[in-house]
Coordinates of C-alpha atoms and ligand atoms in Angstrom, one line a residue:
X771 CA 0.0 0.0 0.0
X772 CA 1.8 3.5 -1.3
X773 CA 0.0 6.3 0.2
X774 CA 0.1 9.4 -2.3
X775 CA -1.0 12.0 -0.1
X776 CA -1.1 12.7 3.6
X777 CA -5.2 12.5 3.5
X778 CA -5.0 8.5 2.7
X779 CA -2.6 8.4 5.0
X780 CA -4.5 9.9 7.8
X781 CA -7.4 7.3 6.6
X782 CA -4.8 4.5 7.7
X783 CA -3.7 6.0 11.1
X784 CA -7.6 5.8 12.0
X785 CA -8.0 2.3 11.0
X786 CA -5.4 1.2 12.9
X787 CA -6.1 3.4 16.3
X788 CA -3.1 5.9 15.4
X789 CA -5.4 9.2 15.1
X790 CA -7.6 11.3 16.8
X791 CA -9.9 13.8 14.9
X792 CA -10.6 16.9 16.9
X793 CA -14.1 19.0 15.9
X794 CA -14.1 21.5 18.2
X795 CA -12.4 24.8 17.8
X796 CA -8.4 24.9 18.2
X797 CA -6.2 28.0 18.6
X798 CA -3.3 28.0 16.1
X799 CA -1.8 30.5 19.2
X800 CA 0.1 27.7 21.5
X801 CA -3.2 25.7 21.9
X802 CA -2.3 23.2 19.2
X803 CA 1.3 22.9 19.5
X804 CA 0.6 21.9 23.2
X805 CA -1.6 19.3 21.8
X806 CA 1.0 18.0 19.7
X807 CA 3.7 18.4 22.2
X808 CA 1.5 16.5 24.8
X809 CA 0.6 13.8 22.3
X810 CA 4.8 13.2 21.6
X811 CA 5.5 12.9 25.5
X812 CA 2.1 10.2 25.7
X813 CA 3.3 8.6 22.6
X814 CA -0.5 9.1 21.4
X815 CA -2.3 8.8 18.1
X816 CA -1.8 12.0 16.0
X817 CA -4.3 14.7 16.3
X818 CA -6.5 15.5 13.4
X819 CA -7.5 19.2 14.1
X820 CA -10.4 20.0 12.0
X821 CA -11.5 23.5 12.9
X822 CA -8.6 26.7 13.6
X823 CA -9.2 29.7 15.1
X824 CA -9.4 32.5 12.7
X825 CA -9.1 30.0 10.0
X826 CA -11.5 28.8 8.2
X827 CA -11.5 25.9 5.6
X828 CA -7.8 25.4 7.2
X829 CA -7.0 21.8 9.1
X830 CA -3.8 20.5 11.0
X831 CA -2.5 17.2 11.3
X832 CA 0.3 16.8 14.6
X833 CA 2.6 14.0 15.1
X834 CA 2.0 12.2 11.6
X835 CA 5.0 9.9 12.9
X836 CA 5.7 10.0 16.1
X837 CA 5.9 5.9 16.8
X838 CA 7.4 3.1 14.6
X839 CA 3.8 1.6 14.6
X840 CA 3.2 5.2 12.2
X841 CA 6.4 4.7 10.3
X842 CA 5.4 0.9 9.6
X843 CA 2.0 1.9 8.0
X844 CA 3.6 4.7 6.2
X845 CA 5.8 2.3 4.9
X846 CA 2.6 0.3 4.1
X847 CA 3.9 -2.4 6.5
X848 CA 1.6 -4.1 9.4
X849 CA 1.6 -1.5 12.2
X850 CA 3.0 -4.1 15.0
X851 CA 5.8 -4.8 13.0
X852 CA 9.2 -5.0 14.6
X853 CA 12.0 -2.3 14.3
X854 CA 14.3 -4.4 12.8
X855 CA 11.6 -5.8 10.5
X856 CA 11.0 -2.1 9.6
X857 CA 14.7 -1.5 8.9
X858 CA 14.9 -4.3 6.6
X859 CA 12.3 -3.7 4.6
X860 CA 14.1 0.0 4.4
X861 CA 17.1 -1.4 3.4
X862 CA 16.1 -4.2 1.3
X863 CA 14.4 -0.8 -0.8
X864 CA 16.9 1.6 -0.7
X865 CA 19.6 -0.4 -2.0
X866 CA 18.0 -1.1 -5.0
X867 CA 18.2 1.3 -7.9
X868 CA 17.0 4.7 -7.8
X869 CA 13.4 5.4 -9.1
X870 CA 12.9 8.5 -11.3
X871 CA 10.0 11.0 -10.0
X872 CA 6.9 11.5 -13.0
X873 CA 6.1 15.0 -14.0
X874 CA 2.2 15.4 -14.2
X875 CA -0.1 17.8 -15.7
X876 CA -0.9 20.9 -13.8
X877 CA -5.2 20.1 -14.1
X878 CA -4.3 16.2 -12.3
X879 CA -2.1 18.1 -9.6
X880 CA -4.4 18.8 -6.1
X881 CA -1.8 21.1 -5.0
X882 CA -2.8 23.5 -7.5
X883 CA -6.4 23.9 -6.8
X884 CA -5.8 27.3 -5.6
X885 CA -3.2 29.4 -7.1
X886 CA -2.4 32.8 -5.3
X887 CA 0.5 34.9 -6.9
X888 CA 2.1 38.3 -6.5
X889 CA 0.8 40.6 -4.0
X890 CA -1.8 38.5 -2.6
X891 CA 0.4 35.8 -1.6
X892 CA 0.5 36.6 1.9
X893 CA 1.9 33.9 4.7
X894 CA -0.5 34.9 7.1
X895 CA -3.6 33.7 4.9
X896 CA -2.0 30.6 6.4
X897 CA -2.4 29.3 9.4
X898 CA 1.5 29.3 11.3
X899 CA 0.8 27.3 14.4
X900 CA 2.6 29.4 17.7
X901 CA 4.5 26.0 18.6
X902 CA 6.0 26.7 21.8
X903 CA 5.6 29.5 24.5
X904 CA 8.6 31.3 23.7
X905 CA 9.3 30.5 20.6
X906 CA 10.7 34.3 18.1
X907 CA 7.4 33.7 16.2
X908 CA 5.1 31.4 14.2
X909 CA 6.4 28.3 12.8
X910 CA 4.6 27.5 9.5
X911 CA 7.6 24.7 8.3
X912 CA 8.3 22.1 11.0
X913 CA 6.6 18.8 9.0
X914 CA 7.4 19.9 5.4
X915 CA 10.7 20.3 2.9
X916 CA 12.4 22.7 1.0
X917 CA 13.1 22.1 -2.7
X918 CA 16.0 23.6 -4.2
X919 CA 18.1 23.1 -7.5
X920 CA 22.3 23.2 -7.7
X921 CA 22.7 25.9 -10.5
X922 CA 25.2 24.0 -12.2
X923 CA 24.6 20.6 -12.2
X924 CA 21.2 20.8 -12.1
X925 CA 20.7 18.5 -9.3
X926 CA 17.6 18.5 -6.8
X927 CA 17.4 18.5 -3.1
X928 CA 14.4 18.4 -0.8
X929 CA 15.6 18.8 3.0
X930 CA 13.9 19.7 6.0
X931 CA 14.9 23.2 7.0
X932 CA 12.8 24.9 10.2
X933 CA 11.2 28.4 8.7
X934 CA 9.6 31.0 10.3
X935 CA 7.0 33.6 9.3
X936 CA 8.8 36.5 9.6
X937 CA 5.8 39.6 7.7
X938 CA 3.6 38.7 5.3
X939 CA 5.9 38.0 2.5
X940 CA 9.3 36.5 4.4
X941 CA 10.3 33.5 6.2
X942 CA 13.6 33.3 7.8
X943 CA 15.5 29.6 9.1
X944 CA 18.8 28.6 9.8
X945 CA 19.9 26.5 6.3
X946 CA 23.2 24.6 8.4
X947 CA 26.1 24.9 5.8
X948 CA 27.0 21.1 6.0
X949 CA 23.0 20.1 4.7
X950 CA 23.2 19.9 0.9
X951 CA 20.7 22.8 0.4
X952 CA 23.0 24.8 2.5
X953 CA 25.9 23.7 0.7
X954 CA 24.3 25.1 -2.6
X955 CA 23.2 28.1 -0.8
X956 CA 25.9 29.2 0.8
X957 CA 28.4 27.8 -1.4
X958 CA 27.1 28.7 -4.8
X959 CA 24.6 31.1 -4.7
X960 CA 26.0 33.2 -2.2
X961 CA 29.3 33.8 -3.5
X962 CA 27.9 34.8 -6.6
X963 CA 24.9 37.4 -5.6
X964 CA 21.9 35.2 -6.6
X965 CA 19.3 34.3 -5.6
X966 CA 18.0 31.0 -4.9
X967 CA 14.8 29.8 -6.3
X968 CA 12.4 27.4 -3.3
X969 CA 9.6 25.6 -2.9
X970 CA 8.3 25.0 0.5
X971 CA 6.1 21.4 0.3
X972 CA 4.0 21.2 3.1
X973 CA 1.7 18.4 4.0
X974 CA 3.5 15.9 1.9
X975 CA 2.6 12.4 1.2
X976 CA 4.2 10.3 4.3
X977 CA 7.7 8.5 2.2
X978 CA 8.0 11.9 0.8
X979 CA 9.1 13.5 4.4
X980 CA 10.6 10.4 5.6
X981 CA 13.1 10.9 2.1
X982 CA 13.4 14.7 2.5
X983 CA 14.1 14.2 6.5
X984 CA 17.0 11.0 5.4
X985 CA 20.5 11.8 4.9
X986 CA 20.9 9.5 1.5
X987 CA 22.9 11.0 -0.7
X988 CA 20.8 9.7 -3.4
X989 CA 18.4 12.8 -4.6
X990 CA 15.6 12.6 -2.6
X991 CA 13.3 12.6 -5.6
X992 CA 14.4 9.1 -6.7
X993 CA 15.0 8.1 -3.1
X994 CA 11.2 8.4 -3.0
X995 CA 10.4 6.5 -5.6
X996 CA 12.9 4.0 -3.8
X997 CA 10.7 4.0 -0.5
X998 CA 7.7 3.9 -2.2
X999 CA 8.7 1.1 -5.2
X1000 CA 7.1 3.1 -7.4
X1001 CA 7.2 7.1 -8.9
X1002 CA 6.7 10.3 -7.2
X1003 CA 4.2 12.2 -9.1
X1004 CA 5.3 15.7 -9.6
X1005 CA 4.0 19.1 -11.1
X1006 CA 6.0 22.5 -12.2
X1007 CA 6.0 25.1 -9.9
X1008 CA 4.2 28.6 -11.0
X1009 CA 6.9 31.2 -10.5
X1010 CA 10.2 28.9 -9.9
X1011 CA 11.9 26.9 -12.7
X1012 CA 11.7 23.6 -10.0
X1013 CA 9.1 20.7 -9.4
X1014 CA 6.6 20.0 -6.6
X1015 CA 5.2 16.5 -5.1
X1016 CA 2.0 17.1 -7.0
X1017 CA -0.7 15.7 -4.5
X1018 CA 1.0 18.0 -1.5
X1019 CA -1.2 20.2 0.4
X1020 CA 0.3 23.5 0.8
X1021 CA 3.0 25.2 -1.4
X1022 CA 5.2 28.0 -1.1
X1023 CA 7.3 29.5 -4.1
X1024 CA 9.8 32.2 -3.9
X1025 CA 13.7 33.1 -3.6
X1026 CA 16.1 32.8 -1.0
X1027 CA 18.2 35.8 -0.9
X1028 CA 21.9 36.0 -1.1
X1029 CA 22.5 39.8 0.5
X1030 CA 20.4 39.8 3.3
X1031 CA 20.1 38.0 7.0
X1032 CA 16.7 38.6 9.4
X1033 CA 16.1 37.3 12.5
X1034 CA 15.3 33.9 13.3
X1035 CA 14.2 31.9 16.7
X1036 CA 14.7 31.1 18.9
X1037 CA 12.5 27.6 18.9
X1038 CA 12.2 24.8 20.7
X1039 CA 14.2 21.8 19.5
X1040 CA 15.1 18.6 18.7
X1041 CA 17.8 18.0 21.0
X1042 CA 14.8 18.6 24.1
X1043 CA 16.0 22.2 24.2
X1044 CA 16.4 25.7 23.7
X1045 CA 19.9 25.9 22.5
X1046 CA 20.1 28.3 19.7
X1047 CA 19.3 31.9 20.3
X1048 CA 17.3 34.8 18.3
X1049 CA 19.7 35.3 15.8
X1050 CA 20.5 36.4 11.8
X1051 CA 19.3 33.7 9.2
X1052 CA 18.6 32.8 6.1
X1053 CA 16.2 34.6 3.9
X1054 CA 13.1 33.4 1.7
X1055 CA 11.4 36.0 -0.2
X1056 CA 7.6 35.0 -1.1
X1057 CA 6.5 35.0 -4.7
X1058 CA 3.3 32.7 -4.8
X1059 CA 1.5 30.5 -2.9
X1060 CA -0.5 27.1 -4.2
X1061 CA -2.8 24.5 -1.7
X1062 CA -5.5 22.3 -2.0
X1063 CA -9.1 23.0 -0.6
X1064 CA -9.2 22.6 3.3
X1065 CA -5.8 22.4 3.4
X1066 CA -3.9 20.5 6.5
X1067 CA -0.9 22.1 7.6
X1068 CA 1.0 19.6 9.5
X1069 CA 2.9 20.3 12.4
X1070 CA 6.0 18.5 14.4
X1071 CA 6.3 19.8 17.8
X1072 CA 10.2 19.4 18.3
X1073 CA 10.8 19.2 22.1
X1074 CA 11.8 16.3 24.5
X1075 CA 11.3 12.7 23.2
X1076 CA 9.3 11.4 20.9
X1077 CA 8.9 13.9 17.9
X1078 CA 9.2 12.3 14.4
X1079 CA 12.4 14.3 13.9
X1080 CA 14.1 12.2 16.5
X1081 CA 12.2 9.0 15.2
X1082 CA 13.1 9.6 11.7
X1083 CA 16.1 10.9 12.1
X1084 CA 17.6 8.3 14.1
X1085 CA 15.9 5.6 12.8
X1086 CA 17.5 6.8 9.2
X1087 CA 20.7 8.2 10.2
X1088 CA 21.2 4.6 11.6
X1089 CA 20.6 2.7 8.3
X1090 CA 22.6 4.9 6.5
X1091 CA 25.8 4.3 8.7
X1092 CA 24.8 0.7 8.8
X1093 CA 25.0 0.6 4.6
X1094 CA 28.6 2.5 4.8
X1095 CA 30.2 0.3 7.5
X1096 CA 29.2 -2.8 5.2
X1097 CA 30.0 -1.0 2.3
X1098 CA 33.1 -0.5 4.2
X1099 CA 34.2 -4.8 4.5
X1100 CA 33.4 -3.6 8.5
X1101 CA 31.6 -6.6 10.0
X1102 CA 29.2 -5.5 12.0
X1103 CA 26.0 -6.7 12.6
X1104 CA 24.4 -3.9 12.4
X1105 CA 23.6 -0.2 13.5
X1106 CA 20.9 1.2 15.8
X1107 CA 20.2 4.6 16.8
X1108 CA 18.3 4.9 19.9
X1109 CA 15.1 7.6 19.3
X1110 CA 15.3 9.0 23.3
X1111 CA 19.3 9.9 22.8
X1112 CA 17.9 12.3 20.0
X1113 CA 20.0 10.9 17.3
X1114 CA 23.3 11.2 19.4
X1115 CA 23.9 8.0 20.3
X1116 CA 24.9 5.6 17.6
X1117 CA 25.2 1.7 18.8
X1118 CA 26.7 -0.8 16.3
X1119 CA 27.0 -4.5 16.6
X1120 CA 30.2 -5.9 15.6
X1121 CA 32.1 -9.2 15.3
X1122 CA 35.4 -8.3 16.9
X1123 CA 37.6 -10.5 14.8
X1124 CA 40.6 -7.8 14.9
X1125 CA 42.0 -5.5 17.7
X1126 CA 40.8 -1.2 17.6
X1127 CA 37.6 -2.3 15.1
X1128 CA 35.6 -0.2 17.8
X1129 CA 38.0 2.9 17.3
X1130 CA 37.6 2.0 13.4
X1131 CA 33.6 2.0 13.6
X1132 CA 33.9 5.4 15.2
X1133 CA 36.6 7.2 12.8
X1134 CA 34.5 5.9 10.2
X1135 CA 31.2 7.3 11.3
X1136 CA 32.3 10.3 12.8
X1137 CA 34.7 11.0 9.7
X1138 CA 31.6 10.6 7.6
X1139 CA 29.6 13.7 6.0
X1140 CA 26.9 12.1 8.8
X1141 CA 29.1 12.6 11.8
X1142 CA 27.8 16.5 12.5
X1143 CA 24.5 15.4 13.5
X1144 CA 25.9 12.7 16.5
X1145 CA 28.2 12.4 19.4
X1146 CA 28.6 8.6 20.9
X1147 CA 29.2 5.7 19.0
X1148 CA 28.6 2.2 21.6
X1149 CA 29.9 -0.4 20.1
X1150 CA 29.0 -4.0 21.8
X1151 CA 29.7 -7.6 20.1
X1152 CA 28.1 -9.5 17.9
X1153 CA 25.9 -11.7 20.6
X1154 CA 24.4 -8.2 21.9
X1155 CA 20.7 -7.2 20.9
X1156 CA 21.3 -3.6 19.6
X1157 CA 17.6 -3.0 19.6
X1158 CA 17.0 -4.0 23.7
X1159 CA 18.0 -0.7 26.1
X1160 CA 18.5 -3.1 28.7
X1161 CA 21.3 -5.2 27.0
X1162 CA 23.0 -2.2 25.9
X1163 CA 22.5 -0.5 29.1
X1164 CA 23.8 -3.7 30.3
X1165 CA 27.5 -3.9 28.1
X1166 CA 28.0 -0.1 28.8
X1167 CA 28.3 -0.8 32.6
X1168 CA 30.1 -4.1 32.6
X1169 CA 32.0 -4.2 29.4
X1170 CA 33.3 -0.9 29.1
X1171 CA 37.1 -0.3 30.6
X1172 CA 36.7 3.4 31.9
X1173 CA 40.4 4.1 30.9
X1174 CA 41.3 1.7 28.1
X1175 CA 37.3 1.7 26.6
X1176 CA 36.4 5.2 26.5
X1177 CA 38.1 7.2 23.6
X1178 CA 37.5 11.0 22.9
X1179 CA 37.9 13.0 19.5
X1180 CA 37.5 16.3 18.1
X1181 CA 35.4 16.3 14.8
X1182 CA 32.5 18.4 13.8
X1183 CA 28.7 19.3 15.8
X1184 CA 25.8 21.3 15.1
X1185 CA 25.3 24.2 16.7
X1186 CA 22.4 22.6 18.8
X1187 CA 24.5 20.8 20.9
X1188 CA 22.9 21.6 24.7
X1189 CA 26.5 20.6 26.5
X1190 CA 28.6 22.8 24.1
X1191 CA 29.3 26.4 25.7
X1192 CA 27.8 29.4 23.6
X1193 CA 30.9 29.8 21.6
X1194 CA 31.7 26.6 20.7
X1195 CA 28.4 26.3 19.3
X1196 CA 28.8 29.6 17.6
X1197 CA 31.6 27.1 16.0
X1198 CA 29.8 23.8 15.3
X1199 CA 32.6 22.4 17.3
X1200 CA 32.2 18.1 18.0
X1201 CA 33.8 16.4 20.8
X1202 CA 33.0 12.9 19.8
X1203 CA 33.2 9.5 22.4
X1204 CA 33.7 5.6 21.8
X1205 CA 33.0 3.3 24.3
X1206 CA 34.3 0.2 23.2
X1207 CA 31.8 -2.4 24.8
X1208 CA 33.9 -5.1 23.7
X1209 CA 36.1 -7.5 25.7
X1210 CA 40.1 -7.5 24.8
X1211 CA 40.5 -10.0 22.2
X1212 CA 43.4 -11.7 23.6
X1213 CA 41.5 -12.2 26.7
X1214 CA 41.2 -16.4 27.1
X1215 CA 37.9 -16.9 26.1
X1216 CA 37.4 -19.6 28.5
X1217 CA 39.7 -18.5 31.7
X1218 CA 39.6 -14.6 31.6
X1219 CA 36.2 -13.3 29.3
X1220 CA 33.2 -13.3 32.0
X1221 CA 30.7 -15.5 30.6
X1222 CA 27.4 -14.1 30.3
X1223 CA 24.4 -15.4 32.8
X1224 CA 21.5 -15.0 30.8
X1225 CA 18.5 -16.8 29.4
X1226 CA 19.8 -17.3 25.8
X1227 CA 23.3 -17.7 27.7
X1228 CA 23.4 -20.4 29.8
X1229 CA 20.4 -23.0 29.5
X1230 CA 20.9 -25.7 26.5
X1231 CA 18.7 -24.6 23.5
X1232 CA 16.1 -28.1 24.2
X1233 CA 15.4 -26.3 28.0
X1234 CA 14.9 -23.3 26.3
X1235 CA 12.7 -24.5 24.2
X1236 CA 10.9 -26.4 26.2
X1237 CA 9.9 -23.3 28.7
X1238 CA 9.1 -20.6 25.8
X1239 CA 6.7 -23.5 24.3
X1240 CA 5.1 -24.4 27.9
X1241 CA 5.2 -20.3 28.8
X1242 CA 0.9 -19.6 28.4
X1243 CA 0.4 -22.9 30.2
X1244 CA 2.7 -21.7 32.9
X1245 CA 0.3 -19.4 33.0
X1246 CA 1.9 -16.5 32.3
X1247 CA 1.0 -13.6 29.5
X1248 CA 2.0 -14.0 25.9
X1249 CA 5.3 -12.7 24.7
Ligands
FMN1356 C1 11.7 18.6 11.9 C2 13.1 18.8 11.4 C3 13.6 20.1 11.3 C4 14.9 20.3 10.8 N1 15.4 21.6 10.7 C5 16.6 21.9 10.2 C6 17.0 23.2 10.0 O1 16.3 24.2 10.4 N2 18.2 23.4 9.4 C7 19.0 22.4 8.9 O2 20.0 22.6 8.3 N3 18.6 21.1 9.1 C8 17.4 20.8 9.7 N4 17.0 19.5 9.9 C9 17.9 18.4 9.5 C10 17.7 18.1 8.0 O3 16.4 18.0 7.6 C11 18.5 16.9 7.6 O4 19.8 17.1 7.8 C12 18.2 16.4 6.2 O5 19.0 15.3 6.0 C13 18.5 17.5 5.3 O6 18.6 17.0 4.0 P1 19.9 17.3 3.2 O7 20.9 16.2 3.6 O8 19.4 17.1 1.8 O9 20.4 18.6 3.5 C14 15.7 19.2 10.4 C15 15.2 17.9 10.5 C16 13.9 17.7 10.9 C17 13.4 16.3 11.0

């Protein structure tokens, strides 16, 4: 099942439990962002918000995927499926070959059933949801992706870059100069005095923002395709020479401009903070707006665990190491990022068949063009669960040497980092950290490696068995 639009997506999240349609009046002023926020925290089904306060016709959708339940049924798996049965079926589809996107008439495109341009394309005909108490203003873009095109190559990106309203015709957002629109931006356009074309997609199909949030370096159009095993359908922008996901809801056209900073922030974030303060940002300039009747804005609500941000992110991020260690000859067995660390802890499986592969696993990840974005790689053994906290909990307090197992490094951070002093996150500087969970491989397996007392550990595989079969009659709950 490929879902080409949010709305047959929300369909799904109600038949399997995962939404919650709200009738009665919301206020787009804090009221629905605590929803949201509230609904991360309870891990609840996503809020439906049919009614807004001074916005008629208009509709929110919070916390599209907040839970791996949501990202299974996006992925048009069963909901109960397991994580690592969700991260197969990821991998098994993005390591195939990419899928080119369709471009579709602009009469079969939804997203263009109302087309506003010039003057009356105003950002506060829309209805920018006042996330968090404190926040530097309204945050239209926090579930959505900005397209941009490399003005040499030609080559597309879609990424997930916050923006703000700032008046009626501006947005404003930090675009990090290590994300690939950034490095177009600031490395391209910039330099040269132009101005970058956008498009801001909001409300996309599900596998859209999964792609736009994942750090592939496959172009997100085709790594779409990938997700979905089949085309993204989209349609030419009005005023921008770039392309749109046709069946999105809302669309936002316009430049970003080279000679100018405004104000951004601050906003509450990913990391479970408030790290970066009100400060000069990037620019986009509004030239039209196009939407779909009753539009649904969605809305992430960024802030301590779970937002789909740290979900996605980590659940991505992960995979992605996990295919460049293999790709690597590294034999791990594979790579889990744990969604509560907010994508800052990376734990890989490995089978230590050489002495340092732990301090290899993290050059290699931290060296990567991914390394920015996380701080702690765990590495455990082969034998270790990398999806069960308590295992890992587990190897980190007896396995790891405090002296010999912990290694530090200097690499590079984001500026979000809530440990980092103000001016080293003025600098996006790293300090990275292993801790080698592993024991010494010339330790004598049988005289000097503790063996492990555990269920899987130390009962023959017949006793086993014989008590998982008998478990019910024992009389105790299914597992
Ligand atoms: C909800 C959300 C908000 C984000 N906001 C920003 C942002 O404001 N600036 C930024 O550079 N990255 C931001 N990111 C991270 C990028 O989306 C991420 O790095 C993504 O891979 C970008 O795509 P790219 O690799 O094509 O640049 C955000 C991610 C999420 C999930």
């Amino acid at each position: 099942m490929v879902f080409k639009d949010n709305r047959e997506f929300i369909e799904a999240l109600e038949k399997a439990g995962e939404l919650v349609t709200i009738e009665q009046e919301v206020d787009w002023d804090l009221e629905a962002g605590a929803i949201v926020r509230k609904v991360c925290e309870e891990k609840a089904p996503s809020p439906l918000m049919n009614k807004i306060k001074d916005y008629p016709g208009h509709r929110y959708l919070g916390a599209p995927l907040t839970s791996h339940r949501k990202l299974a049924l996006a992925m048009g798996l069963d909901p109960d499926s397991s994580i690592p049965e969700i991260a197969a079926e990821y991998l098994k589809r993005t390591n195939r070959s990419p899928v080119e996107p369709v471009l579709i008439e602009k009469e079969q495109a939804p997203c263009k059933e109302n087309i506003i341009i010039g003057p009356e394309a105003d950002l506060f005909s829309l209805p920018g949801p006042m996330v968090h108490d404190g926040d530097g203003g309204r945050y239209l873009c926090t579930w959505h992706f900005v397209v941009t095109k490399d003005p040499d190559n030609g080559d597309v990106n879609w990424g997930m870059y916050r923006q703000m309203v700032y008046d009626h015709k501006t947005m404003t957002g930090p675009l990090l100069p290590f994300s690939d629109g950034g490095k177009v931006f600031h490395g391209k356009y910039k330099p040269r005095g132009e101005a970058m074309p956008f498009a801001t997609v909001i409300g996309p199909d599900p596998l859209s923002a999964v792609a736009a949030s994942a750090p592939s370096p496959i172009p997100e159009t085709k790594f779409t395709g990938m997700l979905m095993e089949q085309p993204v359908e989209l349609v030419k922008c009005e005023t921008v020479d770039l392309e749109v996901p046709a069946h999105a809801e809302i669309v936002i056209e316009g430049e970003i401009l080279p000679d100018v900073s405004l104000e951004e922030g601050p906003f509450g974030e990913y990391t479970g903070y408030r790290t970066s303060p009100r400060d000069l940002r990037t620019v986009y300039r509004v030239k039209a707006i196009t939407y779909r009747n009753d539009p649904i804005t969605t809305i992430s609500n960024m802030g301590v665990p779970t937002d789909e941000g740290q979900l996605l992110r980590s659940f991505t991020l992960g995979l992605e190491m996990d295919k460049l260690l293999r790709n690597q000859g590294i034999p791990i067995t594979g790579v889990y990022m744990l969604p509560e660390s907010t994508h800052h802890l990376v734990v890989v499986g490995v089978k230590a068949i050489y002495t340092n592969i732990a301090t290899q696993i993290a050059q290699a990840v931290f060296g990567s063009k991914l390394g920015p974005w996380f701080h702690m790689v765990l590495v455990v053994d082969d034998k270790t669960d990398i999806y069960n906290v308590d295992e890992i909990i587990h190897a980190l307090c007896t396995r790891c040497h405090p002296i010999n197992g912990i290694h530090v490094y200097q690499g590079v951070g984001t500026p979000l980092y809530p440990f980092l002093s103000a001016a080293e996150r003025k600098k996006s500087v790293g300090p990275k950290v292993l801790f080698d969970c592993t024991f010494p491989l010339d330790w004598d397996p049988f005289s000097e490696v503790p063996s492990l007392v555990s269920f899987k550990n130390v009962y023959p595989k017949e006793i086993q068995d014989k008590v998982l079969n008998n478990w019910e009659k024992y009389g105790f709950k299914p597992r």
